[in-house]
Coordinates of C-alpha atoms and ligand atoms in Angstrom, one line a residue:
M32 CA -0.9 -18.8 -23.3
M33 CA -1.7 -22.1 -22.1
S34 CA -3.2 -24.5 -24.6
L35 CA -6.7 -26.1 -23.9
K36 CA -5.1 -29.4 -23.5
S37 CA -2.4 -28.5 -21.3
L38 CA -5.3 -26.6 -19.3
K39 CA -7.4 -29.6 -19.1
L40 CA -4.7 -31.9 -17.9
G41 CA -3.8 -29.3 -15.3
L42 CA -7.3 -29.2 -14.2
A43 CA -7.4 -32.7 -14.0
A44 CA -4.3 -32.6 -11.8
L45 CA -5.4 -29.9 -9.7
A46 CA -8.9 -31.8 -9.1
M47 CA -6.8 -35.2 -8.1
S48 CA -4.5 -33.0 -5.9
T49 CA -7.2 -31.5 -4.1
S50 CA -9.4 -34.2 -3.5
L51 CA -6.6 -36.4 -2.1
A52 CA -5.5 -33.6 -0.1
S53 CA -7.0 -33.7 3.6
A54 CA -8.9 -30.6 4.4
A55 CA -6.4 -28.4 6.0
D56 CA -6.7 -25.0 7.7
V57 CA -4.9 -21.9 5.9
E58 CA -2.3 -20.2 7.9
V59 CA -2.4 -16.6 7.0
L60 CA 0.8 -14.1 7.8
H61 CA -0.3 -10.3 7.4
W62 CA 0.0 -7.2 9.3
W63 CA -3.5 -6.4 9.4
T64 CA -4.4 -5.3 12.9
S65 CA -5.7 -2.0 13.3
G66 CA -9.8 -1.9 13.7
G67 CA -10.3 -1.0 9.9
E68 CA -7.8 -3.8 9.0
A69 CA -9.5 -6.4 11.0
A70 CA -12.7 -5.5 10.0
A71 CA -11.6 -6.2 6.1
L72 CA -9.9 -9.1 7.1
N73 CA -13.0 -10.7 8.5
V74 CA -14.6 -10.6 5.4
L75 CA -11.8 -12.8 3.6
K76 CA -12.0 -15.3 6.8
Q77 CA -15.9 -15.5 6.7
D78 CA -15.5 -16.3 3.0
L79 CA -13.0 -19.0 3.7
E80 CA -15.0 -20.2 6.7
S81 CA -18.1 -20.8 4.5
Q82 CA -16.6 -23.1 2.6
G83 CA -15.2 -25.0 5.2
I84 CA -11.6 -24.0 5.5
G85 CA -10.5 -23.0 8.6
W86 CA -8.3 -19.8 9.4
Q87 CA -4.9 -19.9 11.5
D88 CA -4.3 -16.4 12.1
M89 CA -0.7 -15.2 12.1
P90 CA -0.6 -11.2 12.8
V91 CA 2.3 -9.5 12.9
A92 CA 1.6 -5.9 13.9
G93 CA 3.6 -2.8 12.2
G94 CA 2.1 -1.1 9.1
G95 CA 3.8 -1.2 6.0
G96 CA 4.9 -4.9 6.8
T97 CA 8.2 -4.6 7.8
Q98 CA 8.0 -6.5 11.0
A99 CA 5.7 -9.2 9.1
M100 CA 8.8 -9.5 6.4
T101 CA 11.2 -9.9 9.0
V102 CA 9.0 -12.7 11.0
L103 CA 8.3 -14.2 7.6
R104 CA 12.2 -14.8 6.7
A105 CA 12.4 -16.3 10.2
R106 CA 9.7 -18.9 9.4
V107 CA 11.1 -19.6 6.2
T108 CA 14.8 -20.5 7.5
S109 CA 13.5 -22.7 10.3
G110 CA 11.7 -24.6 7.8
N111 CA 8.1 -23.7 8.5
P112 CA 6.8 -21.3 5.9
P113 CA 3.1 -20.4 6.7
T114 CA 0.6 -21.2 3.7
A115 CA 0.0 -17.8 2.9
V116 CA 1.5 -14.5 3.2
Q117 CA 0.4 -10.8 2.7
M118 CA 3.4 -9.3 0.5
L119 CA 3.9 -5.9 -1.4
G120 CA 5.5 -5.6 -4.8
F121 CA 9.0 -6.4 -4.9
D122 CA 8.9 -8.4 -1.9
I123 CA 6.8 -11.1 -4.0
T124 CA 9.4 -11.1 -6.8
D125 CA 12.5 -11.4 -4.1
W126 CA 10.6 -14.9 -2.9
A127 CA 9.6 -16.0 -6.1
K128 CA 13.5 -15.6 -7.3
E129 CA 14.2 -18.1 -4.3
G130 CA 11.7 -20.3 -5.8
A131 CA 9.6 -20.4 -2.6
L132 CA 6.2 -19.6 -3.8
A133 CA 3.7 -21.9 -5.4
D134 CA 2.6 -21.9 -9.1
L135 CA -0.9 -20.6 -9.3
N136 CA -1.3 -20.6 -13.0
I137 CA -3.6 -23.4 -13.5
I138 CA -6.4 -21.4 -11.3
A139 CA -5.4 -18.2 -13.0
G140 CA -6.1 -20.1 -16.1
M141 CA -9.3 -21.2 -15.1
E142 CA -10.5 -17.9 -13.8
G143 CA -9.1 -16.0 -16.7
W144 CA -6.7 -13.8 -14.2
D145 CA -4.5 -12.4 -17.3
D146 CA -7.9 -10.6 -18.7
V147 CA -8.8 -8.7 -15.5
V148 CA -6.1 -7.8 -13.6
P149 CA -4.2 -4.3 -14.4
A150 CA -1.0 -5.0 -16.2
A151 CA 1.0 -2.7 -13.5
L152 CA -0.2 -5.5 -11.1
Q153 CA 0.6 -8.4 -12.8
K154 CA 4.4 -7.2 -13.0
F155 CA 4.2 -8.3 -9.4
S156 CA 1.6 -11.2 -9.3
K157 CA 3.8 -12.9 -12.0
Y158 CA 7.2 -14.3 -12.0
D159 CA 8.8 -16.0 -14.8
G160 CA 5.7 -16.4 -16.7
K161 CA 3.8 -18.0 -13.9
W162 CA 1.4 -16.4 -11.5
V163 CA 2.8 -16.5 -7.6
A164 CA 0.7 -14.2 -6.1
A165 CA -3.3 -13.3 -5.6
P166 CA -4.0 -9.7 -5.4
V167 CA -6.4 -8.3 -3.1
N168 CA -6.6 -4.8 -3.8
V169 CA -5.3 -1.6 -5.0
H170 CA -4.3 1.2 -2.5
S171 CA -2.7 4.4 -3.0
T172 CA -0.2 6.6 -0.9
N173 CA -0.6 10.2 -2.2
W174 CA -3.8 11.0 -0.2
V175 CA -4.7 13.6 2.4
W176 CA -7.6 13.0 4.9
A177 CA -9.3 15.9 6.8
N178 CA -11.5 16.5 9.3
K179 CA -14.5 18.4 7.5
A180 CA -15.7 20.2 10.5
I181 CA -12.3 21.5 11.5
L182 CA -11.8 22.6 7.9
D183 CA -15.4 24.1 7.7
E184 CA -14.8 26.1 10.9
L185 CA -11.7 27.5 9.6
G186 CA -12.6 28.4 6.1
I187 CA -10.3 26.0 4.5
E188 CA -10.9 24.3 1.2
P189 CA -9.1 21.3 0.0
P190 CA -5.6 22.9 -1.1
Q191 CA -4.7 22.6 -4.7
N192 CA -1.0 23.2 -4.5
W193 CA 1.7 23.1 -1.5
D194 CA 1.5 26.8 -1.3
E195 CA -2.0 26.7 -0.5
F196 CA -1.7 23.8 1.7
V197 CA 1.3 25.5 4.0
A198 CA -1.4 28.3 4.1
A199 CA -4.0 25.8 5.5
L200 CA -1.5 24.2 8.0
E201 CA -0.8 27.7 9.1
K202 CA -4.4 28.4 9.9
V203 CA -5.2 25.5 11.7
K204 CA -2.0 25.9 13.9
A205 CA -3.0 29.0 14.5
S206 CA -6.5 27.7 16.1
G207 CA -4.5 25.8 18.3
K208 CA -5.5 22.5 17.0
T209 CA -2.5 20.0 15.7
A210 CA -2.3 20.5 11.9
I211 CA -0.9 17.0 10.8
A212 CA -1.5 13.8 12.8
H213 CA 1.5 12.0 12.0
G214 CA 3.0 8.9 13.2
G215 CA 6.8 8.7 13.4
Q216 CA 7.7 5.5 11.9
A217 CA 10.0 5.2 9.2
W218 CA 7.4 3.7 6.9
Q219 CA 4.9 6.6 7.6
D220 CA 7.6 9.3 7.3
A221 CA 8.3 7.4 3.9
T222 CA 4.6 7.3 2.8
I223 CA 4.8 11.3 3.2
F224 CA 7.8 11.4 0.9
D225 CA 6.3 9.5 -2.1
A226 CA 3.8 12.2 -2.3
V227 CA 6.3 15.2 -1.4
V228 CA 8.7 13.9 -3.9
M229 CA 5.9 13.4 -6.5
A230 CA 4.2 17.2 -6.1
T231 CA 7.8 18.7 -5.9
G232 CA 9.4 17.0 -8.8
G233 CA 6.7 15.7 -11.0
P234 CA 6.1 12.1 -12.4
E235 CA 9.1 12.3 -14.5
F236 CA 11.3 13.0 -11.5
Y237 CA 9.8 10.4 -9.3
Q238 CA 10.4 8.1 -11.9
K239 CA 13.9 8.8 -12.2
A240 CA 14.6 9.3 -8.7
F241 CA 12.6 6.1 -7.1
I242 CA 12.2 3.9 -10.0
D243 CA 15.1 4.1 -12.3
L244 CA 17.4 5.0 -9.3
D245 CA 19.1 7.9 -11.2
E246 CA 22.1 8.9 -9.4
E247 CA 21.5 12.8 -10.5
A248 CA 18.1 13.0 -9.9
L249 CA 18.4 11.4 -6.4
G250 CA 21.4 13.9 -5.9
S251 CA 19.6 17.3 -7.5
D252 CA 18.3 20.6 -6.1
T253 CA 14.6 19.1 -6.5
M254 CA 15.1 16.3 -4.0
K255 CA 16.8 18.8 -1.6
E256 CA 13.6 20.9 -2.3
A257 CA 11.5 17.6 -1.6
F258 CA 13.5 17.3 1.8
D259 CA 12.9 21.0 2.8
R260 CA 9.2 20.6 2.3
M261 CA 9.6 17.6 4.6
A262 CA 11.0 19.7 7.1
V263 CA 8.0 22.2 6.7
I264 CA 5.7 19.2 7.2
R265 CA 7.7 18.5 10.3
S266 CA 7.0 21.8 12.0
Y267 CA 3.1 20.9 11.6
V268 CA 3.1 18.0 13.3
D269 CA 2.5 17.5 17.3
D270 CA 5.3 16.7 19.9
N271 CA 4.1 13.5 20.6
F272 CA 4.3 12.3 17.2
S273 CA 7.4 10.0 17.5
G274 CA 6.4 6.0 17.5
R275 CA 2.8 6.8 17.0
D276 CA 0.7 4.0 15.2
W277 CA -0.9 5.2 11.8
N278 CA -4.4 4.4 13.0
L279 CA -3.8 6.5 16.3
A280 CA -2.9 9.3 14.0
T281 CA -6.0 8.7 12.0
A282 CA -8.0 8.7 15.2
M283 CA -6.6 12.3 16.0
V284 CA -8.7 13.3 12.6
I285 CA -11.3 11.4 13.3
N286 CA -11.7 12.9 16.7
G287 CA -11.1 16.7 15.9
D288 CA -7.8 16.8 17.8
A289 CA -6.1 17.4 14.3
A290 CA -7.1 18.6 10.7
F291 CA -4.9 16.5 8.4
Q292 CA -3.3 12.8 7.7
M293 CA -1.2 12.3 5.0
M294 CA -1.8 8.4 4.9
G295 CA -2.6 5.8 2.0
D296 CA -6.5 4.9 1.9
W297 CA -6.2 2.2 4.2
A298 CA -6.8 5.5 6.6
K299 CA -10.6 5.3 5.2
G300 CA -10.7 1.9 7.0
E301 CA -10.2 3.7 10.1
F302 CA -13.0 6.1 9.2
L303 CA -15.9 3.9 8.5
N304 CA -15.0 1.6 11.5
A305 CA -15.7 4.5 13.5
G306 CA -19.0 5.2 11.5
K307 CA -17.5 8.3 10.0
K308 CA -18.9 9.1 6.3
P309 CA -16.9 10.7 3.3
D310 CA -18.1 14.3 2.4
E311 CA -20.0 14.5 5.9
D312 CA -17.4 13.9 8.6
F313 CA -14.3 13.6 6.4
L314 CA -12.8 14.8 3.3
C315 CA -10.5 12.6 1.0
F316 CA -8.3 14.4 -1.7
R317 CA -4.9 13.8 -3.6
F318 CA -1.7 15.5 -1.8
P319 CA -1.7 19.0 -3.2
G320 CA 0.1 19.1 -6.4
T321 CA -0.5 15.5 -7.5
Q322 CA -4.1 15.4 -8.4
D323 CA -3.1 13.5 -11.7
Q324 CA -0.7 11.2 -10.3
V325 CA -1.4 8.1 -8.3
T326 CA 1.3 6.2 -6.5
F327 CA -0.2 2.8 -5.7
N328 CA 0.6 -0.4 -3.8
A329 CA -1.1 -3.5 -3.8
D330 CA -1.7 -6.2 -1.0
Q331 CA -1.1 -9.8 -2.7
F332 CA -1.1 -13.2 -1.1
A333 CA 1.6 -15.3 -1.9
M334 CA 1.4 -18.8 -1.4
F335 CA 4.4 -20.8 -0.1
A336 CA 5.1 -24.0 -2.1
Q337 CA 4.5 -27.1 0.1
G338 CA 4.8 -29.8 -2.6
P339 CA 4.8 -29.9 -6.4
E340 CA 1.0 -29.0 -6.4
V341 CA -0.7 -25.8 -5.0
G342 CA -2.5 -26.9 -1.6
K343 CA -6.2 -27.3 -1.8
E344 CA -6.4 -24.5 1.2
Q345 CA -4.2 -22.4 -1.0
A346 CA -6.4 -22.4 -4.2
A347 CA -9.3 -22.0 -2.3
L348 CA -7.8 -18.9 -0.9
A349 CA -6.8 -17.6 -4.3
T350 CA -10.1 -18.4 -6.0
A351 CA -11.8 -16.4 -3.1
I352 CA -9.6 -13.5 -3.2
L353 CA -10.1 -13.0 -7.1
S354 CA -13.8 -13.5 -6.9
P355 CA -15.4 -10.1 -8.1
S356 CA -18.2 -10.2 -5.4
F357 CA -15.3 -10.6 -2.8
Q358 CA -13.1 -7.9 -4.5
S359 CA -16.2 -5.4 -3.8
A360 CA -17.2 -6.7 -0.7
F361 CA -13.3 -6.8 0.8
N362 CA -12.1 -3.2 -0.5
V363 CA -15.4 -1.4 0.5
V364 CA -14.4 -2.1 4.0
K365 CA -10.7 -1.7 3.4
G366 CA -10.5 1.6 2.0
S367 CA -8.8 0.4 -1.1
V368 CA -10.1 -0.3 -4.9
P369 CA -10.4 -3.6 -6.6
A370 CA -7.6 -5.3 -8.1
R371 CA -9.5 -6.3 -11.2
T372 CA -11.0 -3.7 -13.8
D373 CA -14.3 -5.3 -14.2
V374 CA -15.6 -4.9 -10.4
P375 CA -18.8 -2.3 -10.6
N376 CA -18.2 0.6 -8.5
D377 CA -22.1 0.9 -7.2
A378 CA -21.1 -0.4 -3.5
F379 CA -18.3 1.9 -3.2
D380 CA -18.6 5.4 -1.4
A381 CA -17.5 8.7 -2.7
C382 CA -13.7 8.4 -2.0
G383 CA -13.8 4.7 -3.2
K384 CA -15.5 5.7 -6.4
K385 CA -12.7 8.4 -6.7
G386 CA -10.2 6.1 -6.1
M387 CA -11.6 4.0 -8.9
A388 CA -11.8 6.7 -11.3
D389 CA -7.9 8.1 -10.3
L390 CA -6.8 4.6 -10.9
K391 CA -8.0 4.2 -14.4
K392 CA -7.3 7.6 -15.5
A393 CA -3.6 7.5 -14.1
A394 CA -3.0 4.0 -15.8
D395 CA -4.7 5.0 -19.1
S396 CA -2.6 8.6 -19.0
G397 CA 0.8 7.2 -17.9
N398 CA 0.1 8.7 -14.3
L399 CA 0.3 5.2 -12.5
Y400 CA 3.7 4.9 -10.3
G401 CA 4.7 2.2 -7.7
S402 CA 4.9 3.8 -4.3
M403 CA 8.5 3.6 -3.1
A404 CA 7.5 3.7 0.6
H405 CA 5.3 0.4 0.0
G406 CA 7.7 -1.7 -1.9
H407 CA 6.8 -0.9 -5.5
A408 CA 9.5 1.1 -6.8
N409 CA 12.4 -0.5 -5.9
P410 CA 13.5 -4.0 -3.7
A411 CA 13.3 -4.1 0.2
A412 CA 17.2 -3.4 0.6
I413 CA 17.1 0.2 -1.3
K414 CA 13.5 0.8 0.1
N415 CA 14.9 0.4 3.8
A416 CA 18.1 2.4 2.9
M417 CA 15.9 5.1 1.8
Y418 CA 13.7 4.8 5.0
D419 CA 16.8 5.4 7.1
V420 CA 17.7 8.5 5.6
I421 CA 14.3 10.0 5.4
T422 CA 13.6 9.1 9.1
A423 CA 17.0 10.6 10.0
H424 CA 16.2 13.8 8.3
F425 CA 12.7 14.4 9.7
N426 CA 14.1 13.8 12.9
G427 CA 16.6 16.7 12.2
E428 CA 19.5 14.6 12.5
Y429 CA 20.5 15.8 8.5
D430 CA 19.8 18.9 7.1
S431 CA 18.3 18.5 3.6
E432 CA 21.8 19.1 1.9
T433 CA 23.2 15.9 3.9
A434 CA 20.1 14.1 3.2
V435 CA 20.2 14.3 -0.1
A436 CA 24.2 13.5 -0.2
E437 CA 23.1 10.3 2.0
L438 CA 20.2 9.3 -0.4
V439 CA 22.7 8.9 -3.0
T440 CA 25.4 7.0 -1.2
A441 CA 22.2 4.7 0.4
V442 CA 21.2 3.7 -2.9
Q443 CA 24.8 3.4 -4.4
I444 CA 25.6 0.7 -1.6
N445 CA 22.6 -1.2 -1.7
K446 CA 21.9 -1.2 -5.6
Ligands
BGC637 C1 -0.8 -2.4 3.0 C2 -1.9 -1.7 3.7 C3 -1.9 -1.8 5.0 C4 -1.0 -0.5 5.5 C5 -0.9 -0.1 7.2 C6 0.1 -1.1 3.7 O1 1.6 -1.4 3.2 O2 -0.4 -2.3 1.7 O3 -3.0 -2.8 3.3 O4 -3.1 -1.5 5.7 O5 0.1 -0.7 5.1 O6 -0.7 -1.2 7.7

């Protein structure tokens, strides 16, 4: 805890540095390039612009942020890091370890972030006792998005377990529609795997395999069963899935070409951006068998240090991001839920309200787990090695037994 005296001194220093600093643009590296994501980003841009801070956009397309992180590394290596960067979980920790991130403790202290940001997020927002990133939201990956008209027509209720899910997929397939809209990119395959592993092995297994990286769990029959289920899912995907962007898969559900998509709640941003309404046009429910769990990821903005003091524009961005009114306005559009526990749910639609209630319940009951696919279970080196195995299996390169063995090896090598 910072003493009042040091807080006051800090504030004075910040006031001095901000008044001396020339008004600068904020340069923001992010991967929010789909329609729904861009609409949400606009809320942030406009907030800053209303304070006289210009926005230099640095978008790097590619869901999940893998490409964005590659571009970031190149920018930092060439000595020209952007002012602020969208980042996930362990990537923040990795950059903080390198000493690259600005210290946001003064702003965090002034604004009481410690009291309102959930502990599961603070684990990644802080390094060595210092706030190094400003959390924008909480997303989660164990969702299914469904076209309501198709389900109504075929008499399908939201499935509650794996067998019911397979029966529903079979019904859709028999009707001639695509059962599962999917984009064959490694991070999307892994996003499904988050939920499949949770549903197949339960929360303790998920913890052991993905977070503790326990070899026995990674090499177990349960993991083999999870891969077997991935092969079942693969059999309900259309022929053109390879390389498809996630938002184009969402569009298939929006347009009534496919019944389901298993994707994080950023998919909701696409439905809303297309003028669709929850419970009327689309349904949101937890991946069957994971109704009590939440596999989360949170987008945060890390500020790259430009000198001993945090920049004026960086401070303004961090303050804007944590403001309760912004957290509501932004997350309503993005599909995520607020990164503060004190934001009312009034402005949120049915899926958003469910997302907020699920998160609280999961956090209170020990059912909140970091998403492996989105960098909140283990560092990028391991995550990427897991991606390779999951994708090779999804594309039929490995059978389930080989995939299990490769997963164990991938973790051994990269741990
Ligand atoms: C991010 C989301 C983003 C999604 C798809 C996730 O890793 O957390 O904000 O919408 O990737 O691009």
